[in-house]
């Protein structure tokens, strides 16, 4: 069945000398602004962290997220970067998992060193903003053509026609970026609605990680990529590990399993 969706948008918005501004970079910048604005707005209502701590968390989290995002991508595509080392410093090739886990690690370390806020509570505050920013970032992926799905004859498939697109030209592929935008917006609503429903700090943040990990594990079966192990992409392997870590944490922290009590004194022989 023929696709009715065509994209012929130049991934580059404009160029001024060495400065190249693309849709992907613009949306990543908007995503970062979104998550920072979300934290400031939510913190103004609940005031769980000082504004200087919010600023320092951004100063630490943004570069650590970008660094780990790039490192993870370079590792996963090492054969390419060995032949094109200059591309390591390009704005392309950022991974979601590297950004999220790298930023979380940087902010966690800062929280431990500064002792100005509790990371689990901050994680609950920022989690909806993160998934919302990811939806914005995927808009850039959709326009640029990166992170595209497998070839498909589905009526919802997309055909990229611009020669600078990262997706193969003239071949109908599944718009997995759009699927993720919709999913992320749904999870954003879910997380916002669940705030205040859990007494244990960190639950919303762990739930965000689990829900996104579950999505990436499943959706990557519909995406192009190089298998890392057992036919799974690197994002699927990371997602599986994240699920195996966060689900027990959610269950344990909220007391959803009965802790076995020791034998009563009367039961001793």
PDB file of C-alpha atoms in Angstrom:
ATOM      1  CA  UNK A   1       0.000   0.000   0.000  1.00  0.00           C
ATOM      2  CA  UNK A   2       1.377   3.381  -0.975  1.00  0.00           C
ATOM      3  CA  UNK A   3       2.405   5.863   1.696  1.00  0.00           C
ATOM      4  CA  UNK A   4       0.689   9.254   1.669  1.00  0.00           C
ATOM      5  CA  UNK A   5       3.250  10.983   3.885  1.00  0.00           C
ATOM      6  CA  UNK A   6       6.239  12.707   2.335  1.00  0.00           C
ATOM      7  CA  UNK A   7       8.912  14.832   3.986  1.00  0.00           C
ATOM      8  CA  UNK A   8      11.046  17.104   1.852  1.00  0.00           C
ATOM      9  CA  UNK A   9      12.412  19.441   4.532  1.00  0.00           C
ATOM     10  CA  UNK A  10      16.060  20.441   4.584  1.00  0.00           C
ATOM     11  CA  UNK A  11      17.561  19.327   7.941  1.00  0.00           C
ATOM     12  CA  UNK A  12      19.652  22.522   7.853  1.00  0.00           C
ATOM     13  CA  UNK A  13      17.786  25.734   8.697  1.00  0.00           C
ATOM     14  CA  UNK A  14      20.591  28.122   7.732  1.00  0.00           C
ATOM     15  CA  UNK A  15      24.359  28.405   7.482  1.00  0.00           C
ATOM     16  CA  UNK A  16      26.536  31.420   8.245  1.00  0.00           C
ATOM     17  CA  UNK A  17      30.150  30.632   7.539  1.00  0.00           C
ATOM     18  CA  UNK A  18      31.156  27.737   9.806  1.00  0.00           C
ATOM     19  CA  UNK A  19      27.940  28.102  11.818  1.00  0.00           C
ATOM     20  CA  UNK A  20      25.375  25.494  10.827  1.00  0.00           C
ATOM     21  CA  UNK A  21      21.969  25.536  12.498  1.00  0.00           C
ATOM     22  CA  UNK A  22      19.858  22.462  11.912  1.00  0.00           C
ATOM     23  CA  UNK A  23      16.416  21.382  13.021  1.00  0.00           C
ATOM     24  CA  UNK A  24      17.886  18.631  15.182  1.00  0.00           C
ATOM     25  CA  UNK A  25      20.165  20.999  17.086  1.00  0.00           C
ATOM     26  CA  UNK A  26      17.407  23.577  17.449  1.00  0.00           C
ATOM     27  CA  UNK A  27      14.986  21.051  18.928  1.00  0.00           C
ATOM     28  CA  UNK A  28      17.633  19.689  21.281  1.00  0.00           C
ATOM     29  CA  UNK A  29      18.238  23.253  22.493  1.00  0.00           C
ATOM     30  CA  UNK A  30      14.479  23.761  22.972  1.00  0.00           C
ATOM     31  CA  UNK A  31      14.324  20.448  24.836  1.00  0.00           C
ATOM     32  CA  UNK A  32      17.029  21.586  27.255  1.00  0.00           C
ATOM     33  CA  UNK A  33      15.252  24.921  27.773  1.00  0.00           C
ATOM     34  CA  UNK A  34      11.998  23.059  28.385  1.00  0.00           C
ATOM     35  CA  UNK A  35      13.337  20.815  31.125  1.00  0.00           C
ATOM     36  CA  UNK A  36      15.081  23.724  32.870  1.00  0.00           C
ATOM     37  CA  UNK A  37      11.930  25.878  32.632  1.00  0.00           C
ATOM     38  CA  UNK A  38       9.859  22.969  33.968  1.00  0.00           C
ATOM     39  CA  UNK A  39      12.082  22.630  37.036  1.00  0.00           C
ATOM     40  CA  UNK A  40      11.997  26.369  37.725  1.00  0.00           C
ATOM     41  CA  UNK A  41       8.204  26.508  37.331  1.00  0.00           C
ATOM     42  CA  UNK A  42       7.516  23.452  39.467  1.00  0.00           C
ATOM     43  CA  UNK A  43      10.023  24.515  42.093  1.00  0.00           C
ATOM     44  CA  UNK A  44       8.346  27.927  42.338  1.00  0.00           C
ATOM     45  CA  UNK A  45       5.186  26.128  43.414  1.00  0.00           C
ATOM     46  CA  UNK A  46       6.729  23.616  45.808  1.00  0.00           C
ATOM     47  CA  UNK A  47      10.117  25.196  46.633  1.00  0.00           C
ATOM     48  CA  UNK A  48      12.022  21.997  47.363  1.00  0.00           C
ATOM     49  CA  UNK A  49      15.366  23.329  46.156  1.00  0.00           C
ATOM     50  CA  UNK A  50      17.019  26.744  46.181  1.00  0.00           C
ATOM     51  CA  UNK A  51      17.337  28.619  42.915  1.00  0.00           C
ATOM     52  CA  UNK A  52      21.114  28.636  43.080  1.00  0.00           C
ATOM     53  CA  UNK A  53      21.012  24.850  43.439  1.00  0.00           C
ATOM     54  CA  UNK A  54      18.702  24.664  40.393  1.00  0.00           C
ATOM     55  CA  UNK A  55      21.198  26.749  38.442  1.00  0.00           C
ATOM     56  CA  UNK A  56      24.137  24.597  39.507  1.00  0.00           C
ATOM     57  CA  UNK A  57      22.201  21.402  38.753  1.00  0.00           C
ATOM     58  CA  UNK A  58      21.693  22.715  35.203  1.00  0.00           C
ATOM     59  CA  UNK A  59      25.346  23.744  34.933  1.00  0.00           C
ATOM     60  CA  UNK A  60      26.395  20.229  35.955  1.00  0.00           C
ATOM     61  CA  UNK A  61      23.625  18.195  34.346  1.00  0.00           C
ATOM     62  CA  UNK A  62      23.571  19.702  30.843  1.00  0.00           C
ATOM     63  CA  UNK A  63      27.263  19.199  29.970  1.00  0.00           C
ATOM     64  CA  UNK A  64      27.427  15.791  31.665  1.00  0.00           C
ATOM     65  CA  UNK A  65      24.340  14.717  29.716  1.00  0.00           C
ATOM     66  CA  UNK A  66      25.798  15.933  26.409  1.00  0.00           C
ATOM     67  CA  UNK A  67      29.166  14.318  27.165  1.00  0.00           C
ATOM     68  CA  UNK A  68      27.783  10.894  28.015  1.00  0.00           C
ATOM     69  CA  UNK A  69      25.273  11.127  25.181  1.00  0.00           C
ATOM     70  CA  UNK A  70      28.066  11.656  22.672  1.00  0.00           C
ATOM     71  CA  UNK A  71      30.370   9.064  24.236  1.00  0.00           C
ATOM     72  CA  UNK A  72      27.680   6.384  24.135  1.00  0.00           C
ATOM     73  CA  UNK A  73      26.954   7.136  20.485  1.00  0.00           C
ATOM     74  CA  UNK A  74      30.632   7.072  19.537  1.00  0.00           C
ATOM     75  CA  UNK A  75      31.069   3.706  21.256  1.00  0.00           C
ATOM     76  CA  UNK A  76      28.030   2.239  19.503  1.00  0.00           C
ATOM     77  CA  UNK A  77      29.242   3.507  16.091  1.00  0.00           C
ATOM     78  CA  UNK A  78      32.977   3.088  16.677  1.00  0.00           C
ATOM     79  CA  UNK A  79      33.719   1.671  13.225  1.00  0.00           C
ATOM     80  CA  UNK A  80      32.334   4.855  11.626  1.00  0.00           C
ATOM     81  CA  UNK A  81      34.158   7.291  13.910  1.00  0.00           C
ATOM     82  CA  UNK A  82      37.475   5.521  13.453  1.00  0.00           C
ATOM     83  CA  UNK A  83      37.275   6.530   9.798  1.00  0.00           C
ATOM     84  CA  UNK A  84      35.673   9.945  10.477  1.00  0.00           C
ATOM     85  CA  UNK A  85      37.191  11.177  13.774  1.00  0.00           C
ATOM     86  CA  UNK A  86      36.290  14.820  13.078  1.00  0.00           C
ATOM     87  CA  UNK A  87      32.589  13.896  13.294  1.00  0.00           C
ATOM     88  CA  UNK A  88      33.016  13.107  16.977  1.00  0.00           C
ATOM     89  CA  UNK A  89      32.774  16.849  17.632  1.00  0.00           C
ATOM     90  CA  UNK A  90      29.704  17.424  15.447  1.00  0.00           C
ATOM     91  CA  UNK A  91      26.291  18.273  16.879  1.00  0.00           C
ATOM     92  CA  UNK A  92      24.860  15.077  15.444  1.00  0.00           C
ATOM     93  CA  UNK A  93      24.914  11.671  17.074  1.00  0.00           C
ATOM     94  CA  UNK A  94      23.468  12.215  20.544  1.00  0.00           C
ATOM     95  CA  UNK A  95      21.751   9.352  22.341  1.00  0.00           C
ATOM     96  CA  UNK A  96      18.771   9.699  24.655  1.00  0.00           C
ATOM     97  CA  UNK A  97      20.069   7.161  27.152  1.00  0.00           C
ATOM     98  CA  UNK A  98      23.444   8.856  27.342  1.00  0.00           C
ATOM     99  CA  UNK A  99      21.797  12.243  27.911  1.00  0.00           C
ATOM    100  CA  UNK A 100      19.368  11.032  30.585  1.00  0.00           C
ATOM    101  CA  UNK A 101      21.735   8.774  32.515  1.00  0.00           C
ATOM    102  CA  UNK A 102      24.697  11.133  32.106  1.00  0.00           C
ATOM    103  CA  UNK A 103      22.738  14.140  33.374  1.00  0.00           C
ATOM    104  CA  UNK A 104      21.281  12.082  36.238  1.00  0.00           C
ATOM    105  CA  UNK A 105      24.745  10.922  37.272  1.00  0.00           C
ATOM    106  CA  UNK A 106      26.136  14.450  37.204  1.00  0.00           C
ATOM    107  CA  UNK A 107      23.246  15.885  39.237  1.00  0.00           C
ATOM    108  CA  UNK A 108      23.356  12.968  41.701  1.00  0.00           C
ATOM    109  CA  UNK A 109      27.063  13.594  42.333  1.00  0.00           C
ATOM    110  CA  UNK A 110      26.384  17.304  42.769  1.00  0.00           C
ATOM    111  CA  UNK A 111      23.570  16.582  45.253  1.00  0.00           C
ATOM    112  CA  UNK A 112      25.901  14.392  47.309  1.00  0.00           C
ATOM    113  CA  UNK A 113      28.749  16.906  47.275  1.00  0.00           C
ATOM    114  CA  UNK A 114      26.678  20.044  47.889  1.00  0.00           C
ATOM    115  CA  UNK A 115      24.089  18.441  50.212  1.00  0.00           C
ATOM    116  CA  UNK A 116      21.668  21.156  49.101  1.00  0.00           C
ATOM    117  CA  UNK A 117      18.846  18.834  48.038  1.00  0.00           C
ATOM    118  CA  UNK A 118      17.785  15.203  48.041  1.00  0.00           C
ATOM    119  CA  UNK A 119      18.253  13.665  44.603  1.00  0.00           C
ATOM    120  CA  UNK A 120      15.172  11.342  44.751  1.00  0.00           C
ATOM    121  CA  UNK A 121      12.919  14.322  45.491  1.00  0.00           C
ATOM    122  CA  UNK A 122      14.565  16.342  42.713  1.00  0.00           C
ATOM    123  CA  UNK A 123      14.148  13.365  40.368  1.00  0.00           C
ATOM    124  CA  UNK A 124      10.408  13.300  41.025  1.00  0.00           C
ATOM    125  CA  UNK A 125      10.245  17.029  40.302  1.00  0.00           C
ATOM    126  CA  UNK A 126      12.138  16.858  37.011  1.00  0.00           C
ATOM    127  CA  UNK A 127      10.843  13.546  35.578  1.00  0.00           C
ATOM    128  CA  UNK A 128       7.763  14.926  33.743  1.00  0.00           C
ATOM    129  CA  UNK A 129       9.910  17.708  32.310  1.00  0.00           C
ATOM    130  CA  UNK A 130      12.437  15.197  30.987  1.00  0.00           C
ATOM    131  CA  UNK A 131       9.895  13.123  29.085  1.00  0.00           C
ATOM    132  CA  UNK A 132       8.280  16.305  27.714  1.00  0.00           C
ATOM    133  CA  UNK A 133      11.665  17.526  26.510  1.00  0.00           C
ATOM    134  CA  UNK A 134      12.279  14.155  24.861  1.00  0.00           C
ATOM    135  CA  UNK A 135       9.070  14.589  22.870  1.00  0.00           C
ATOM    136  CA  UNK A 136      10.345  17.971  21.662  1.00  0.00           C
ATOM    137  CA  UNK A 137      13.710  16.493  20.762  1.00  0.00           C
ATOM    138  CA  UNK A 138      12.056  13.804  18.650  1.00  0.00           C
ATOM    139  CA  UNK A 139      10.464  16.536  16.526  1.00  0.00           C
ATOM    140  CA  UNK A 140      13.990  17.375  15.433  1.00  0.00           C
ATOM    141  CA  UNK A 141      14.638  13.699  14.701  1.00  0.00           C
ATOM    142  CA  UNK A 142      11.484  13.537  12.597  1.00  0.00           C
ATOM    143  CA  UNK A 143      12.481  16.501  10.456  1.00  0.00           C
ATOM    144  CA  UNK A 144      16.146  15.500  10.127  1.00  0.00           C
ATOM    145  CA  UNK A 145      15.263  11.901   9.318  1.00  0.00           C
ATOM    146  CA  UNK A 146      17.410  10.283  11.994  1.00  0.00           C
ATOM    147  CA  UNK A 147      16.117   7.473  14.229  1.00  0.00           C
ATOM    148  CA  UNK A 148      13.857   6.297  11.411  1.00  0.00           C
ATOM    149  CA  UNK A 149      12.051   2.976  11.409  1.00  0.00           C
ATOM    150  CA  UNK A 150      12.331  -0.104   9.268  1.00  0.00           C
ATOM    151  CA  UNK A 151      11.143  -0.166   5.689  1.00  0.00           C
ATOM    152  CA  UNK A 152       7.396  -0.594   5.536  1.00  0.00           C
ATOM    153  CA  UNK A 153       4.518  -0.590   3.064  1.00  0.00           C
ATOM    154  CA  UNK A 154       2.147   0.560   5.784  1.00  0.00           C
ATOM    155  CA  UNK A 155      -0.152   3.487   4.895  1.00  0.00           C
ATOM    156  CA  UNK A 156       1.388   5.423   7.801  1.00  0.00           C
ATOM    157  CA  UNK A 157       4.921   5.036   6.465  1.00  0.00           C
ATOM    158  CA  UNK A 158       6.938   8.143   5.631  1.00  0.00           C
ATOM    159  CA  UNK A 159       9.055   8.811   2.545  1.00  0.00           C
ATOM    160  CA  UNK A 160      11.951  11.249   2.916  1.00  0.00           C
ATOM    161  CA  UNK A 161      12.846  13.037  -0.307  1.00  0.00           C
ATOM    162  CA  UNK A 162      15.399  15.651   0.703  1.00  0.00           C
ATOM    163  CA  UNK A 163      18.943  14.607  -0.297  1.00  0.00           C
ATOM    164  CA  UNK A 164      20.393  15.854   3.015  1.00  0.00           C
ATOM    165  CA  UNK A 165      18.004  13.756   5.081  1.00  0.00           C
ATOM    166  CA  UNK A 166      19.525  11.105   7.339  1.00  0.00           C
ATOM    167  CA  UNK A 167      16.809   8.674   6.255  1.00  0.00           C
ATOM    168  CA  UNK A 168      17.143   6.803   2.952  1.00  0.00           C
ATOM    169  CA  UNK A 169      15.552   8.798   0.146  1.00  0.00           C
ATOM    170  CA  UNK A 170      12.493   7.445  -1.626  1.00  0.00           C
ATOM    171  CA  UNK A 171      12.051   4.442   0.666  1.00  0.00           C
ATOM    172  CA  UNK A 172       8.925   4.239   2.868  1.00  0.00           C
ATOM    173  CA  UNK A 173       9.904   3.771   6.516  1.00  0.00           C
ATOM    174  CA  UNK A 174       7.940   3.644   9.741  1.00  0.00           C
ATOM    175  CA  UNK A 175       7.839   7.033  11.504  1.00  0.00           C
ATOM    176  CA  UNK A 176       9.102   5.670  14.808  1.00  0.00           C
ATOM    177  CA  UNK A 177      10.038   9.212  15.871  1.00  0.00           C
ATOM    178  CA  UNK A 178       6.368  10.218  15.693  1.00  0.00           C
ATOM    179  CA  UNK A 179       5.346   7.090  17.586  1.00  0.00           C
ATOM    180  CA  UNK A 180       7.737   8.096  20.360  1.00  0.00           C
ATOM    181  CA  UNK A 181       6.483  11.683  20.443  1.00  0.00           C
ATOM    182  CA  UNK A 182       2.957  10.408  21.074  1.00  0.00           C
ATOM    183  CA  UNK A 183       4.131   7.898  23.667  1.00  0.00           C
ATOM    184  CA  UNK A 184       6.244  10.479  25.495  1.00  0.00           C
ATOM    185  CA  UNK A 185       3.331  12.915  25.680  1.00  0.00           C
ATOM    186  CA  UNK A 186       1.125  10.170  27.124  1.00  0.00           C
ATOM    187  CA  UNK A 187       3.767   9.338  29.743  1.00  0.00           C
ATOM    188  CA  UNK A 188       4.084  13.045  30.539  1.00  0.00           C
ATOM    189  CA  UNK A 189       0.364  13.174  31.346  1.00  0.00           C
ATOM    190  CA  UNK A 190       0.590   9.953  33.377  1.00  0.00           C
ATOM    191  CA  UNK A 191       3.506  11.226  35.464  1.00  0.00           C
ATOM    192  CA  UNK A 192       1.827  14.566  36.115  1.00  0.00           C
ATOM    193  CA  UNK A 193      -1.358  12.812  37.226  1.00  0.00           C
ATOM    194  CA  UNK A 194       0.542  10.441  39.522  1.00  0.00           C
ATOM    195  CA  UNK A 195       2.402  13.157  41.400  1.00  0.00           C
ATOM    196  CA  UNK A 196       1.482  13.048  45.069  1.00  0.00           C
ATOM    197  CA  UNK A 197       0.164   9.486  44.799  1.00  0.00           C
ATOM    198  CA  UNK A 198       3.375   7.958  46.151  1.00  0.00           C
ATOM    199  CA  UNK A 199       4.818   8.594  49.591  1.00  0.00           C
ATOM    200  CA  UNK A 200       8.318   7.391  48.784  1.00  0.00           C
ATOM    201  CA  UNK A 201      10.644   9.887  47.144  1.00  0.00           C
ATOM    202  CA  UNK A 202      12.096   8.837  43.811  1.00  0.00           C
ATOM    203  CA  UNK A 203       9.134   6.708  42.726  1.00  0.00           C
ATOM    204  CA  UNK A 204       8.030   9.067  39.927  1.00  0.00           C
ATOM    205  CA  UNK A 205      11.595   9.276  38.624  1.00  0.00           C
ATOM    206  CA  UNK A 206      12.033   5.489  38.677  1.00  0.00           C
ATOM    207  CA  UNK A 207       8.629   5.061  37.039  1.00  0.00           C
ATOM    208  CA  UNK A 208       9.668   7.455  34.256  1.00  0.00           C
ATOM    209  CA  UNK A 209      12.841   5.454  33.669  1.00  0.00           C
ATOM    210  CA  UNK A 210      10.944   2.163  33.646  1.00  0.00           C
ATOM    211  CA  UNK A 211       8.224   3.335  31.257  1.00  0.00           C
ATOM    212  CA  UNK A 212      10.683   4.839  28.799  1.00  0.00           C
ATOM    213  CA  UNK A 213      12.950   1.800  29.022  1.00  0.00           C
ATOM    214  CA  UNK A 214       9.995  -0.452  28.224  1.00  0.00           C
ATOM    215  CA  UNK A 215       9.202   1.700  25.188  1.00  0.00           C
ATOM    216  CA  UNK A 216      12.743   1.654  23.857  1.00  0.00           C
ATOM    217  CA  UNK A 217      13.043  -2.081  24.335  1.00  0.00           C
ATOM    218  CA  UNK A 218       9.894  -2.681  22.296  1.00  0.00           C
ATOM    219  CA  UNK A 219      10.064   0.127  19.740  1.00  0.00           C
ATOM    220  CA  UNK A 220      13.642  -0.600  18.675  1.00  0.00           C
ATOM    221  CA  UNK A 221      12.395  -3.791  17.033  1.00  0.00           C
ATOM    222  CA  UNK A 222      10.816  -1.389  14.529  1.00  0.00           C
ATOM    223  CA  UNK A 223      13.948   0.732  14.093  1.00  0.00           C
ATOM    224  CA  UNK A 224      17.041   0.359  11.980  1.00  0.00           C
ATOM    225  CA  UNK A 225      20.204  -0.313  13.949  1.00  0.00           C
ATOM    226  CA  UNK A 226      23.165  -2.559  14.538  1.00  0.00           C
ATOM    227  CA  UNK A 227      22.694  -5.440  16.982  1.00  0.00           C
ATOM    228  CA  UNK A 228      24.901  -5.315  20.071  1.00  0.00           C
ATOM    229  CA  UNK A 229      24.136  -8.656  21.713  1.00  0.00           C
ATOM    230  CA  UNK A 230      21.523 -11.386  21.194  1.00  0.00           C
ATOM    231  CA  UNK A 231      20.188  -9.378  18.239  1.00  0.00           C
ATOM    232  CA  UNK A 232      19.327  -6.418  20.481  1.00  0.00           C
ATOM    233  CA  UNK A 233      20.375  -2.817  19.857  1.00  0.00           C
ATOM    234  CA  UNK A 234      22.440  -1.001  22.469  1.00  0.00           C
ATOM    235  CA  UNK A 235      19.375   1.068  23.480  1.00  0.00           C
ATOM    236  CA  UNK A 236      17.437  -2.157  24.066  1.00  0.00           C
ATOM    237  CA  UNK A 237      20.190  -3.633  26.209  1.00  0.00           C
ATOM    238  CA  UNK A 238      20.369  -0.445  28.292  1.00  0.00           C
ATOM    239  CA  UNK A 239      16.574  -0.360  28.496  1.00  0.00           C
ATOM    240  CA  UNK A 240      16.477  -3.947  29.731  1.00  0.00           C
ATOM    241  CA  UNK A 241      19.048  -3.183  32.428  1.00  0.00           C
ATOM    242  CA  UNK A 242      17.133  -0.048  33.464  1.00  0.00           C
ATOM    243  CA  UNK A 243      13.892  -2.033  33.760  1.00  0.00           C
ATOM    244  CA  UNK A 244      15.568  -4.739  35.832  1.00  0.00           C
ATOM    245  CA  UNK A 245      16.891  -2.073  38.200  1.00  0.00           C
ATOM    246  CA  UNK A 246      13.950   0.340  38.457  1.00  0.00           C
ATOM    247  CA  UNK A 247      11.046  -2.110  38.779  1.00  0.00           C
ATOM    248  CA  UNK A 248      12.392  -3.770  41.961  1.00  0.00           C
ATOM    249  CA  UNK A 249      13.177  -0.306  43.343  1.00  0.00           C
ATOM    250  CA  UNK A 250       9.602   0.869  42.747  1.00  0.00           C
ATOM    251  CA  UNK A 251       8.144  -2.275  44.293  1.00  0.00           C
ATOM    252  CA  UNK A 252      10.505  -2.321  47.275  1.00  0.00           C
ATOM    253  CA  UNK A 253      10.366   1.384  48.118  1.00  0.00           C
ATOM    254  CA  UNK A 254       6.567   1.413  48.162  1.00  0.00           C
ATOM    255  CA  UNK A 255       6.220  -1.795  50.159  1.00  0.00           C
ATOM    256  CA  UNK A 256       4.288  -3.653  47.476  1.00  0.00           C
ATOM    257  CA  UNK A 257       5.888  -6.928  48.570  1.00  0.00           C
ATOM    258  CA  UNK A 258       5.648  -8.347  52.030  1.00  0.00           C
ATOM    259  CA  UNK A 259       8.952  -8.453  53.821  1.00  0.00           C
ATOM    260  CA  UNK A 260       9.391 -11.808  55.483  1.00  0.00           C
ATOM    261  CA  UNK A 261       9.432 -11.495  59.234  1.00  0.00           C
ATOM    262  CA  UNK A 262      11.793 -13.550  61.347  1.00  0.00           C
ATOM    263  CA  UNK A 263      10.482 -16.488  63.426  1.00  0.00           C
ATOM    264  CA  UNK A 264       8.578 -15.504  66.523  1.00  0.00           C
ATOM    265  CA  UNK A 265      10.102 -16.324  69.907  1.00  0.00           C
ATOM    266  CA  UNK A 266       7.326 -18.838  70.572  1.00  0.00           C
ATOM    267  CA  UNK A 267       8.261 -20.858  67.483  1.00  0.00           C
ATOM    268  CA  UNK A 268      11.742 -21.716  68.760  1.00  0.00           C
ATOM    269  CA  UNK A 269      12.166 -25.300  69.950  1.00  0.00           C
TER     270      UNK A 269
END
